[in-house]
Each structure stands twice: as structure tokens, then as C-alpha cells.
PDB file of C-alpha atoms and ligand atoms in Angstrom:
ATOM      1  CA  MET A  16       0.000   0.000   0.000  1.00  0.00           C
ATOM      2  CA  SER A  17       1.722   3.189  -1.122  1.00  0.00           C
ATOM      3  CA  PHE A  18       0.745   6.514   0.455  1.00  0.00           C
ATOM      4  CA  ASP A  19      -1.020   9.286  -1.420  1.00  0.00           C
ATOM      5  CA  ARG A  20      -3.500  12.021  -0.665  1.00  0.00           C
ATOM      6  CA  ARG A  21      -5.716  11.585  -3.692  1.00  0.00           C
ATOM      7  CA  ILE A  22      -9.414  11.259  -2.901  1.00  0.00           C
ATOM      8  CA  LYS A  23     -10.341   7.664  -2.131  1.00  0.00           C
ATOM      9  CA  ILE A  24     -13.900   6.403  -1.839  1.00  0.00           C
ATOM     10  CA  ALA A  25     -14.391   3.651   0.730  1.00  0.00           C
ATOM     11  CA  PRO A  26     -17.910   2.184   0.597  1.00  0.00           C
ATOM     12  CA  SER A  27     -19.073   0.785   3.947  1.00  0.00           C
ATOM     13  CA  ILE A  28     -20.589  -2.671   3.585  1.00  0.00           C
ATOM     14  CA  LEU A  29     -22.813  -1.799   6.548  1.00  0.00           C
ATOM     15  CA  SER A  30     -25.274  -0.764   3.829  1.00  0.00           C
ATOM     16  CA  ALA A  31     -24.804  -3.960   1.768  1.00  0.00           C
ATOM     17  CA  ASP A  32     -27.049  -7.027   1.660  1.00  0.00           C
ATOM     18  CA  PHE A  33     -25.877  -8.915   4.779  1.00  0.00           C
ATOM     19  CA  ALA A  34     -26.741 -12.251   3.136  1.00  0.00           C
ATOM     20  CA  ASP A  35     -24.513 -11.553   0.141  1.00  0.00           C
ATOM     21  CA  PHE A  36     -21.324  -9.822   1.302  1.00  0.00           C
ATOM     22  CA  GLY A  37     -18.998 -11.568  -1.164  1.00  0.00           C
ATOM     23  CA  ARG A  38     -20.877 -10.437  -4.248  1.00  0.00           C
ATOM     24  CA  GLU A  39     -21.525  -6.994  -2.770  1.00  0.00           C
ATOM     25  CA  ILE A  40     -17.768  -6.476  -2.255  1.00  0.00           C
ATOM     26  CA  GLN A  41     -17.083  -7.622  -5.809  1.00  0.00           C
ATOM     27  CA  ALA A  42     -19.775  -5.269  -7.090  1.00  0.00           C
ATOM     28  CA  ILE A  43     -18.512  -2.136  -5.342  1.00  0.00           C
ATOM     29  CA  GLU A  44     -14.937  -2.817  -6.439  1.00  0.00           C
ATOM     30  CA  ALA A  45     -16.058  -3.374 -10.032  1.00  0.00           C
ATOM     31  CA  GLN A  46     -17.943  -0.088  -9.768  1.00  0.00           C
ATOM     32  CA  GLY A  47     -14.887   1.907  -8.724  1.00  0.00           C
ATOM     33  CA  ALA A  48     -14.415   1.647  -4.947  1.00  0.00           C
ATOM     34  CA  ASP A  49     -10.835   2.438  -3.886  1.00  0.00           C
ATOM     35  CA  TRP A  50     -11.037   0.769  -0.478  1.00  0.00           C
ATOM     36  CA  VAL A  51     -13.625  -1.471   1.208  1.00  0.00           C
ATOM     37  CA  HIS A  52     -14.706  -0.202   4.648  1.00  0.00           C
ATOM     38  CA  ILE A  53     -15.802  -2.813   7.161  1.00  0.00           C
ATOM     39  CA  ASP A  54     -17.644  -1.741  10.322  1.00  0.00           C
ATOM     40  CA  VAL A  55     -17.218  -4.085  13.273  1.00  0.00           C
ATOM     41  CA  MET A  56     -19.593  -3.335  16.181  1.00  0.00           C
ATOM     42  CA  ASP A  57     -19.799  -5.106  19.511  1.00  0.00           C
ATOM     43  CA  GLY A  58     -23.039  -3.978  21.180  1.00  0.00           C
ATOM     44  CA  HIS A  59     -20.933  -2.588  24.036  1.00  0.00           C
ATOM     45  CA  PHE A  60     -18.763   0.254  22.749  1.00  0.00           C
ATOM     46  CA  VAL A  61     -21.596   1.101  20.342  1.00  0.00           C
ATOM     47  CA  PRO A  62     -25.294   0.211  20.607  1.00  0.00           C
ATOM     48  CA  ASN A  63     -25.311  -2.165  17.638  1.00  0.00           C
ATOM     49  CA  ILE A  64     -23.766  -5.516  16.660  1.00  0.00           C
ATOM     50  CA  THR A  65     -22.485  -6.430  13.201  1.00  0.00           C
ATOM     51  CA  PHE A  66     -19.883  -9.185  12.831  1.00  0.00           C
ATOM     52  CA  GLY A  67     -16.463 -10.294  14.066  1.00  0.00           C
ATOM     53  CA  PRO A  68     -13.117 -11.677  12.870  1.00  0.00           C
ATOM     54  CA  PRO A  69     -14.425 -14.893  11.216  1.00  0.00           C
ATOM     55  CA  ALA A  70     -16.724 -12.870   8.967  1.00  0.00           C
ATOM     56  CA  VAL A  71     -13.927 -10.409   8.182  1.00  0.00           C
ATOM     57  CA  ALA A  72     -11.695 -13.360   7.215  1.00  0.00           C
ATOM     58  CA  ALA A  73     -14.403 -14.533   4.820  1.00  0.00           C
ATOM     59  CA  PHE A  74     -14.620 -11.042   3.259  1.00  0.00           C
ATOM     60  CA  ARG A  75     -10.845 -11.050   2.656  1.00  0.00           C
ATOM     61  CA  LYS A  76     -11.178 -13.522  -0.209  1.00  0.00           C
ATOM     62  CA  HIS A  77     -13.292 -11.014  -2.121  1.00  0.00           C
ATOM     63  CA  VAL A  78     -11.391  -7.778  -1.409  1.00  0.00           C
ATOM     64  CA  LYS A  79      -8.871  -6.983  -4.141  1.00  0.00           C
ATOM     65  CA  THR A  80      -8.267  -3.355  -3.093  1.00  0.00           C
ATOM     66  CA  VAL A  81      -7.678  -2.353   0.531  1.00  0.00           C
ATOM     67  CA  MET A  82      -9.554  -3.905   3.435  1.00  0.00           C
ATOM     68  CA  ASP A  83     -10.148  -1.025   5.830  1.00  0.00           C
ATOM     69  CA  VAL A  84     -11.478  -2.426   9.103  1.00  0.00           C
ATOM     70  CA  HIS A  85     -13.070   0.009  11.579  1.00  0.00           C
ATOM     71  CA  ILE A  86     -13.511  -1.639  14.957  1.00  0.00           C
ATOM     72  CA  MET A  87     -16.117  -0.073  17.231  1.00  0.00           C
ATOM     73  CA  ILE A  88     -15.302  -2.423  20.078  1.00  0.00           C
ATOM     74  CA  ALA A  89     -13.952  -2.302  23.629  1.00  0.00           C
ATOM     75  CA  PRO A  90     -11.581  -3.690  24.660  1.00  0.00           C
ATOM     76  CA  VAL A  91      -9.410  -3.610  21.529  1.00  0.00           C
ATOM     77  CA  ASP A  92      -6.147  -5.349  22.370  1.00  0.00           C
ATOM     78  CA  PRO A  93      -7.420  -8.936  22.849  1.00  0.00           C
ATOM     79  CA  PHE A  94      -8.740  -8.929  19.268  1.00  0.00           C
ATOM     80  CA  ILE A  95      -5.862  -7.342  17.347  1.00  0.00           C
ATOM     81  CA  ASP A  96      -4.252 -10.639  16.362  1.00  0.00           C
ATOM     82  CA  ALA A  97      -7.575 -12.067  15.224  1.00  0.00           C
ATOM     83  CA  PHE A  98      -8.086  -9.134  12.842  1.00  0.00           C
ATOM     84  CA  ALA A  99      -4.513  -9.486  11.584  1.00  0.00           C
ATOM     85  CA  LYS A 100      -5.170 -13.159  10.857  1.00  0.00           C
ATOM     86  CA  ALA A 101      -8.429 -12.177   9.180  1.00  0.00           C
ATOM     87  CA  GLY A 102      -6.350 -10.154   6.728  1.00  0.00           C
ATOM     88  CA  ALA A 103      -7.116  -6.538   7.607  1.00  0.00           C
ATOM     89  CA  ASP A 104      -4.841  -4.098   5.761  1.00  0.00           C
ATOM     90  CA  ILE A 105      -5.788  -1.218   8.057  1.00  0.00           C
ATOM     91  CA  LEU A 106      -7.196  -1.643  11.553  1.00  0.00           C
ATOM     92  CA  THR A 107      -8.754   1.468  13.060  1.00  0.00           C
ATOM     93  CA  ALA A 108      -9.595   1.529  16.760  1.00  0.00           C
ATOM     94  CA  HIS A 109     -11.364   4.239  18.737  1.00  0.00           C
ATOM     95  CA  ILE A 110      -9.410   6.513  21.038  1.00  0.00           C
ATOM     96  CA  GLU A 111     -12.405   6.375  23.395  1.00  0.00           C
ATOM     97  CA  ALA A 112     -12.303   2.562  23.630  1.00  0.00           C
ATOM     98  CA  GLY A 113      -9.850   2.488  26.528  1.00  0.00           C
ATOM     99  CA  PRO A 114      -6.986   4.226  28.326  1.00  0.00           C
ATOM    100  CA  HIS A 115      -4.159   2.796  26.219  1.00  0.00           C
ATOM    101  CA  ILE A 116      -4.681   3.697  22.574  1.00  0.00           C
ATOM    102  CA  HIS A 117      -0.931   4.279  22.190  1.00  0.00           C
ATOM    103  CA  ARG A 118      -0.273   0.666  23.113  1.00  0.00           C
ATOM    104  CA  SER A 119      -3.076  -0.503  20.803  1.00  0.00           C
ATOM    105  CA  LEU A 120      -1.618   1.359  17.818  1.00  0.00           C
ATOM    106  CA  GLN A 121       1.818  -0.101  18.513  1.00  0.00           C
ATOM    107  CA  ALA A 122       0.293  -3.582  18.721  1.00  0.00           C
ATOM    108  CA  ILE A 123      -1.637  -3.103  15.471  1.00  0.00           C
ATOM    109  CA  ARG A 124       1.552  -2.191  13.630  1.00  0.00           C
ATOM    110  CA  ALA A 125       3.486  -5.000  15.326  1.00  0.00           C
ATOM    111  CA  ALA A 126       0.834  -7.404  14.007  1.00  0.00           C
ATOM    112  CA  GLY A 127       1.627  -6.228  10.467  1.00  0.00           C
ATOM    113  CA  MET A 128      -1.291  -3.890   9.779  1.00  0.00           C
ATOM    114  CA  LYS A 129      -1.566  -0.156   9.200  1.00  0.00           C
ATOM    115  CA  ALA A 130      -2.822   1.506  12.370  1.00  0.00           C
ATOM    116  CA  GLY A 131      -5.785   3.869  12.440  1.00  0.00           C
ATOM    117  CA  VAL A 132      -7.251   5.890  15.286  1.00  0.00           C
ATOM    118  CA  ALA A 133     -10.900   7.003  15.188  1.00  0.00           C
ATOM    119  CA  LEU A 134     -12.359  10.026  16.977  1.00  0.00           C
ATOM    120  CA  ASN A 135     -15.981  10.337  18.055  1.00  0.00           C
ATOM    121  CA  PRO A 136     -17.599  13.706  17.338  1.00  0.00           C
ATOM    122  CA  ALA A 137     -16.988  14.937  20.917  1.00  0.00           C
ATOM    123  CA  THR A 138     -13.265  14.132  20.881  1.00  0.00           C
ATOM    124  CA  PRO A 139     -10.976  17.045  19.916  1.00  0.00           C
ATOM    125  CA  ALA A 140      -8.222  16.887  17.304  1.00  0.00           C
ATOM    126  CA  SER A 141      -5.668  17.553  20.056  1.00  0.00           C
ATOM    127  CA  ALA A 142      -6.335  14.058  21.452  1.00  0.00           C
ATOM    128  CA  VAL A 143      -4.144  12.566  18.702  1.00  0.00           C
ATOM    129  CA  ALA A 144      -1.271  15.073  19.034  1.00  0.00           C
ATOM    130  CA  HIS A 145       1.047  12.430  20.510  1.00  0.00           C
ATOM    131  CA  LEU A 146      -0.073   9.623  18.217  1.00  0.00           C
ATOM    132  CA  LEU A 147       0.730  11.009  14.792  1.00  0.00           C
ATOM    133  CA  ASP A 148       4.094   9.265  14.507  1.00  0.00           C
ATOM    134  CA  ILE A 149       2.638   5.846  15.307  1.00  0.00           C
ATOM    135  CA  ALA A 150      -0.578   6.125  13.262  1.00  0.00           C
ATOM    136  CA  ASP A 151      -1.206   5.676   9.533  1.00  0.00           C
ATOM    137  CA  LEU A 152      -4.748   7.050   9.527  1.00  0.00           C
ATOM    138  CA  VAL A 153      -6.988   9.280  11.625  1.00  0.00           C
ATOM    139  CA  CYS A 154     -10.698   8.640  11.187  1.00  0.00           C
ATOM    140  CA  VAL A 155     -12.924  11.607  12.010  1.00  0.00           C
ATOM    141  CA  MET A 156     -16.441  10.416  12.757  1.00  0.00           C
ATOM    142  CA  THR A 157     -19.082  12.696  11.276  1.00  0.00           C
ATOM    143  CA  VAL A 158     -21.868  10.772  13.053  1.00  0.00           C
ATOM    144  CA  ASN A 159     -21.970   9.068  16.420  1.00  0.00           C
ATOM    145  CA  PRO A 160     -20.816   5.537  15.582  1.00  0.00           C
ATOM    146  CA  GLY A 161     -23.266   2.661  15.600  1.00  0.00           C
ATOM    147  CA  PHE A 162     -25.536   2.997  12.615  1.00  0.00           C
ATOM    148  CA  GLY A 163     -25.520   3.783   8.922  1.00  0.00           C
ATOM    149  CA  GLY A 164     -27.781   6.392   7.398  1.00  0.00           C
ATOM    150  CA  GLN A 165     -27.459   9.054  10.114  1.00  0.00           C
ATOM    151  CA  LYS A 166     -27.352  12.791   9.601  1.00  0.00           C
ATOM    152  CA  PHE A 167     -23.917  14.304   8.907  1.00  0.00           C
ATOM    153  CA  ILE A 168     -22.312  16.323  11.725  1.00  0.00           C
ATOM    154  CA  ASP A 169     -19.960  18.979  10.358  1.00  0.00           C
ATOM    155  CA  MET A 170     -16.434  18.270  11.601  1.00  0.00           C
ATOM    156  CA  SER A 171     -14.598  20.431   9.065  1.00  0.00           C
ATOM    157  CA  THR A 172     -12.890  22.515  11.768  1.00  0.00           C
ATOM    158  CA  LYS A 173     -11.507  19.326  13.340  1.00  0.00           C
ATOM    159  CA  VAL A 174     -10.331  18.018   9.964  1.00  0.00           C
ATOM    160  CA  ARG A 175      -8.596  21.323   9.223  1.00  0.00           C
ATOM    161  CA  GLU A 176      -6.817  21.254  12.580  1.00  0.00           C
ATOM    162  CA  LEU A 177      -5.729  17.672  12.007  1.00  0.00           C
ATOM    163  CA  ARG A 178      -4.489  18.397   8.523  1.00  0.00           C
ATOM    164  CA  ALA A 179      -2.255  21.145   9.945  1.00  0.00           C
ATOM    165  CA  MET A 180      -1.042  18.908  12.778  1.00  0.00           C
ATOM    166  CA  ILE A 181      -0.189  16.064  10.373  1.00  0.00           C
ATOM    167  CA  GLY A 182       1.946  18.242   8.114  1.00  0.00           C
ATOM    168  CA  ASP A 183       4.158  16.065   5.896  1.00  0.00           C
ATOM    169  CA  ARG A 184       3.594  12.850   7.794  1.00  0.00           C
ATOM    170  CA  PRO A 185       2.153   9.983   5.715  1.00  0.00           C
ATOM    171  CA  VAL A 186      -1.103   9.899   7.701  1.00  0.00           C
ATOM    172  CA  HIS A 187      -4.478   9.630   5.989  1.00  0.00           C
ATOM    173  CA  ILE A 188      -7.495  11.602   7.177  1.00  0.00           C
ATOM    174  CA  GLU A 189     -10.647   9.543   6.789  1.00  0.00           C
ATOM    175  CA  ILE A 190     -14.161  10.808   7.375  1.00  0.00           C
ATOM    176  CA  ASP A 191     -16.983   8.479   8.250  1.00  0.00           C
ATOM    177  CA  GLY A 192     -20.717   9.059   8.499  1.00  0.00           C
ATOM    178  CA  GLY A 193     -23.320  10.880   6.446  1.00  0.00           C
ATOM    179  CA  ILE A 194     -20.993  11.406   3.483  1.00  0.00           C
ATOM    180  CA  ASP A 195     -22.694  12.066   0.137  1.00  0.00           C
ATOM    181  CA  PRO A 196     -22.102  14.461  -2.779  1.00  0.00           C
ATOM    182  CA  THR A 197     -23.374  17.391  -0.704  1.00  0.00           C
ATOM    183  CA  THR A 198     -21.216  16.803   2.396  1.00  0.00           C
ATOM    184  CA  ALA A 199     -18.052  15.366   0.814  1.00  0.00           C
ATOM    185  CA  PRO A 200     -16.797  18.678  -0.673  1.00  0.00           C
ATOM    186  CA  PHE A 201     -16.479  20.397   2.721  1.00  0.00           C
ATOM    187  CA  MET A 202     -14.513  17.526   4.161  1.00  0.00           C
ATOM    188  CA  ALA A 203     -12.230  17.182   1.141  1.00  0.00           C
ATOM    189  CA  ALA A 204     -11.543  20.926   1.173  1.00  0.00           C
ATOM    190  CA  ALA A 205     -10.700  20.676   4.871  1.00  0.00           C
ATOM    191  CA  GLY A 206      -8.109  17.980   4.146  1.00  0.00           C
ATOM    192  CA  ALA A 207      -9.765  14.552   4.239  1.00  0.00           C
ATOM    193  CA  ASP A 208      -8.537  12.077   1.619  1.00  0.00           C
ATOM    194  CA  VAL A 209     -10.506   8.909   2.468  1.00  0.00           C
ATOM    195  CA  LEU A 210     -14.270   9.282   2.242  1.00  0.00           C
ATOM    196  CA  VAL A 211     -16.327   6.473   3.753  1.00  0.00           C
ATOM    197  CA  ALA A 212     -19.893   6.225   2.492  1.00  0.00           C
ATOM    198  CA  GLY A 213     -22.480   3.555   3.173  1.00  0.00           C
ATOM    199  CA  SER A 214     -26.015   4.550   2.335  1.00  0.00           C
ATOM    200  CA  ALA A 215     -24.945   7.083  -0.299  1.00  0.00           C
ATOM    201  CA  VAL A 216     -23.093   4.357  -2.263  1.00  0.00           C
ATOM    202  CA  PHE A 217     -25.560   1.488  -1.985  1.00  0.00           C
ATOM    203  CA  ARG A 218     -28.764   3.463  -2.509  1.00  0.00           C
ATOM    204  CA  GLY A 219     -30.650   2.610  -5.673  1.00  0.00           C
ATOM    205  CA  GLY A 220     -28.545  -0.468  -6.542  1.00  0.00           C
ATOM    206  CA  SER A 221     -28.175  -4.164  -5.750  1.00  0.00           C
ATOM    207  CA  VAL A 222     -25.763  -6.991  -6.582  1.00  0.00           C
ATOM    208  CA  ASP A 223     -27.920  -7.829  -9.578  1.00  0.00           C
ATOM    209  CA  SER A 224     -28.185  -4.204 -10.645  1.00  0.00           C
ATOM    210  CA  PRO A 225     -24.937  -2.582  -9.471  1.00  0.00           C
ATOM    211  CA  ALA A 226     -24.658   0.324 -11.935  1.00  0.00           C
ATOM    212  CA  PRO A 227     -26.080   2.810  -9.370  1.00  0.00           C
ATOM    213  CA  TYR A 228     -23.192   1.925  -7.039  1.00  0.00           C
ATOM    214  CA  GLY A 229     -20.828   3.227  -9.703  1.00  0.00           C
ATOM    215  CA  GLU A 230     -22.881   6.344 -10.355  1.00  0.00           C
ATOM    216  CA  ASN A 231     -22.984   7.074  -6.619  1.00  0.00           C
ATOM    217  CA  ILE A 232     -19.223   6.527  -6.186  1.00  0.00           C
ATOM    218  CA  ARG A 233     -18.458   8.788  -9.154  1.00  0.00           C
ATOM    219  CA  ALA A 234     -20.804  11.501  -7.866  1.00  0.00           C
ATOM    220  CA  ILE A 235     -19.135  11.568  -4.429  1.00  0.00           C
ATOM    221  CA  ARG A 236     -15.646  11.551  -5.988  1.00  0.00           C
ATOM    222  CA  ALA A 237     -16.488  14.312  -8.452  1.00  0.00           C
ATOM    223  CA  ALA A 238     -18.011  16.516  -5.751  1.00  0.00           C
ATOM    224  CA  ALA A 239     -14.947  16.071  -3.525  1.00  0.00           C
ATOM    225  CA  GLN A 240     -12.476  16.675  -6.352  1.00  0.00           C
ATOM    226  CA  ALA A 241     -14.330  19.792  -7.479  1.00  0.00           C
ATOM    227  CA  ALA A 242     -13.800  21.230  -4.004  1.00  0.00           C
ATOM    228  CA  LEU A 243     -10.028  20.799  -4.434  1.00  0.00           C
ATOM    229  CA  ALA A 244      -9.835  22.332  -7.886  1.00  0.00           C
TER     230      ALA A 244
HETATM  231  C1  DX5 B 310     -21.003   4.320  11.536  1.00  0.00           C
HETATM  232  C2  DX5 B 310     -20.040   3.604  10.613  1.00  0.00           C
HETATM  233  C3  DX5 B 310     -20.019   4.172   9.230  1.00  0.00           C
HETATM  234  C4  DX5 B 310     -21.341   4.101   8.555  1.00  0.00           C
HETATM  235  C5  DX5 B 310     -21.387   5.004   7.369  1.00  0.00           C
HETATM  236  O1  DX5 B 310     -20.892   3.798  12.810  1.00  0.00           O
HETATM  237  O2  DX5 B 310     -18.736   3.663  11.119  1.00  0.00           O
HETATM  238  O3  DX5 B 310     -19.000   3.569   8.454  1.00  0.00           O
HETATM  239  O4  DX5 B 310     -21.634   2.830   8.132  1.00  0.00           O
HETATM  240  O5  DX5 B 310     -22.682   4.911   6.852  1.00  0.00           O
HETATM  241  P1  DX5 B 310     -23.409   6.150   6.181  1.00  0.00           P
HETATM  242  O6  DX5 B 310     -22.556   6.565   5.045  1.00  0.00           O
HETATM  243  O7  DX5 B 310     -24.713   5.572   5.783  1.00  0.00           O
HETATM  244  O8  DX5 B 310     -23.507   7.218   7.237  1.00  0.00           O
HETATM  245 ZN1   ZN B 311     -16.942   3.075   9.790  1.00  0.00          ZN
END
């Protein structure tokens, strides 16, 4: 995985058909997804449950791009090796999930993955000031984590602050929640390069009729790129 700041669209399979993940992943990649975003929820850190490492391992066989795994779980550390074995390229844990995010990021890298740190809407950019040399990605949540299809919360000030803090470091800024062609431009202009989108990618399409996935991905990408022009 080489580093660049070009706009990347990462569809969240939280909005896919849960009975058909393999074909859904193939469909979004064929339709232009740059990364595949996988939302793991534990019913404890967030008020919803999705799936765990065995399911993520099954997804791996279908992901040809980058498997971007966002774990909304607490604790984190006991599961890091399981997600490494499942084949995650990037593992992003929440700073709010426990007192030792620094140790978690070190352990994620030691297990051979890129390390991401996610920030809930209430958490300030300054919380990652001492993590930027051991992280590969900062995920700024633009909804409270737990569910797809929620209303976007504007975090452009936080993204701008982070972009300045990151400077020349090879650290991605990812935004997650409520991203569509109307919200993506503000976040791209503020400095985000990875745009996660669930409902705005999957709406209108299906595995048997995936063309809308491509139209949706292109619309989000075009809106974000226009904001950088
Ligand atoms: C929220 C998840 C997001 C979510 C995005 O807890 O982390 O990845 O699925 O979905 P939309 O784009 O529908 O807000
Ligand atoms: Zn996510």
C-alpha cells in the first residue's frame, strides 16, 4: 500500500445485503471503490452488533483493493491478532475505547497492519497530538458511531486542525458518516482524503443491478475533487 493524498472512496458494507457480502464487495470494487470499509460493532462500545473476525476473514477472499477495518469495540487489544489473521490491511480503533490507545496502535503495527485511530464527534483533534508518529490514519467520525444512514455532523474545523497537525507525515485523514455528494466537498476541502460512504453508495442499486453503485461513487468523488480544484 503506497501513500497518497488523492481522494479515495471507501464504501461501507454496513449498507450492503448482509446475506450476500462476497458479491456486494465484488460489485462495489467493479464499480470503482478504492477501499472497502468494514464496520465491526460489539453492542458494548456502540449500541449495535455487526460481525467479528471470522466474517472479516471470509470477506478477505473477495477484497482486491484495501480492506479497511473500523472496529467499534472495547476492549481492543485482545482482538488485534484475530483481525490481523483475518487479513485486515488497516485496523482502526477508537481513542475512546480504553486508556491505552498508544499501546493498541503499537500492537496493530506489530501485528503487520496499518494503524488507524478514530475520533468520536466529541473528541478534539488535540487528542491525537502524541499519536501522529505511530498512526497511519486518523478517522474523524461525522456521526456518532453505531448505525448507517445518520445525519452528517460537520467536523470540518476538526479536519482542518488535524491536517495542519499532520503536516508532511504519511497519515491519511478519513471521514466516516453521512458522506454524500453534498457533504463530501467540505470535508475534502478541509483535508480529508478517504471518504467512507455507506447509504450514499448502496442506494438505488443491488448486486444484480450494481450500476447505481458506480454512479454514486463517481458523484461523491467528483463533488470532492471539485472542491479541491
Ligand atoms: C457508523 C459507521 C459508518 C457508517 C457510514 O458507525 O462507522 O462507516 O456505516 O454509513 P453512512 O454513510 O450511511 O452514514
Ligand atoms: Zn466506519
